[in-house]
Amino acid sequence: MEIILSNVDGTPIYEQIVRQIKAKIVGGELKAGEALPSMRLLAKELRISVITTKRAYEELEREGFLITQIGRGSFVAPVGVELLREEQLRAVEEHLTDAVRAAHLGNLDETEFLDIAKTLFEEEI
């Protein structure tokens, strides 16, 4: 499983891991029931502390994305459509919040902001 960590990103390493694993689950790259690397193996591959991978896995389990079975490992949880949609909505809200802040800093009014958003939404990405 490929995870790319950034030291220049202000986000804690465990959050970067959580975000990327969630994206792989939501995007269908990781399927329900699929085993994830052990915490030790992932820590070794990423050259980070096992404590960091443990924290990431615990967060993913708390949010319902992983199931951990003692002695067997961690597996992708059968994630419901509603949970996936809610996760996507939350991500969109975060990005829009950043965009609104930038619009306020640039003294854009609501119409200008919505025109930009509409143009970008209609573009093929």
XYZ file of C-alpha atoms in Angstrom, residues 67-114:
48
model
C -11.934 -3.512 12.008
C -9.043 -4.824 14.082
C -9.040 -8.451 15.165
C -6.513 -9.392 17.824
C -4.011 -11.851 16.410
C -5.328 -11.475 12.853
C -4.730 -7.838 11.966
C -6.669 -4.878 10.634
C -9.186 -5.110 7.820
C -11.241 -2.643 5.820
C -14.684 -2.458 7.400
C -17.771 -2.914 5.289
C -18.387 0.800 4.902
C -21.953 1.826 4.185
C -22.849 4.168 1.352
C -24.061 6.771 3.847
C -20.729 6.775 5.700
C -18.834 7.205 2.436
C -21.132 10.033 1.343
C -20.825 11.737 4.721
C -17.035 11.516 4.508
C -17.098 13.064 1.029
C -19.432 15.850 2.184
C -17.138 16.610 5.121
C -14.127 16.822 2.802
C -15.988 19.156 0.429
C -17.038 21.368 3.340
C -13.430 21.639 4.521
C -12.224 22.671 1.080
C -15.080 25.125 0.612
C -14.326 26.680 3.989
C -10.757 27.303 2.807
C -12.066 28.697 -0.490
C -14.489 31.052 1.278
C -11.667 32.328 3.498
C -9.537 32.981 0.403
C -12.464 34.748 -1.272
C -12.922 36.997 1.768
C -9.208 37.802 1.800
C -9.432 38.716 -1.888
C -12.524 40.859 -1.301
C -14.645 38.759 -3.674
C -18.378 39.067 -3.293
C -20.745 36.106 -3.223
C -21.608 36.338 -6.924
C -17.950 36.312 -7.978
C -17.241 33.382 -5.673
C -20.208 31.380 -6.952
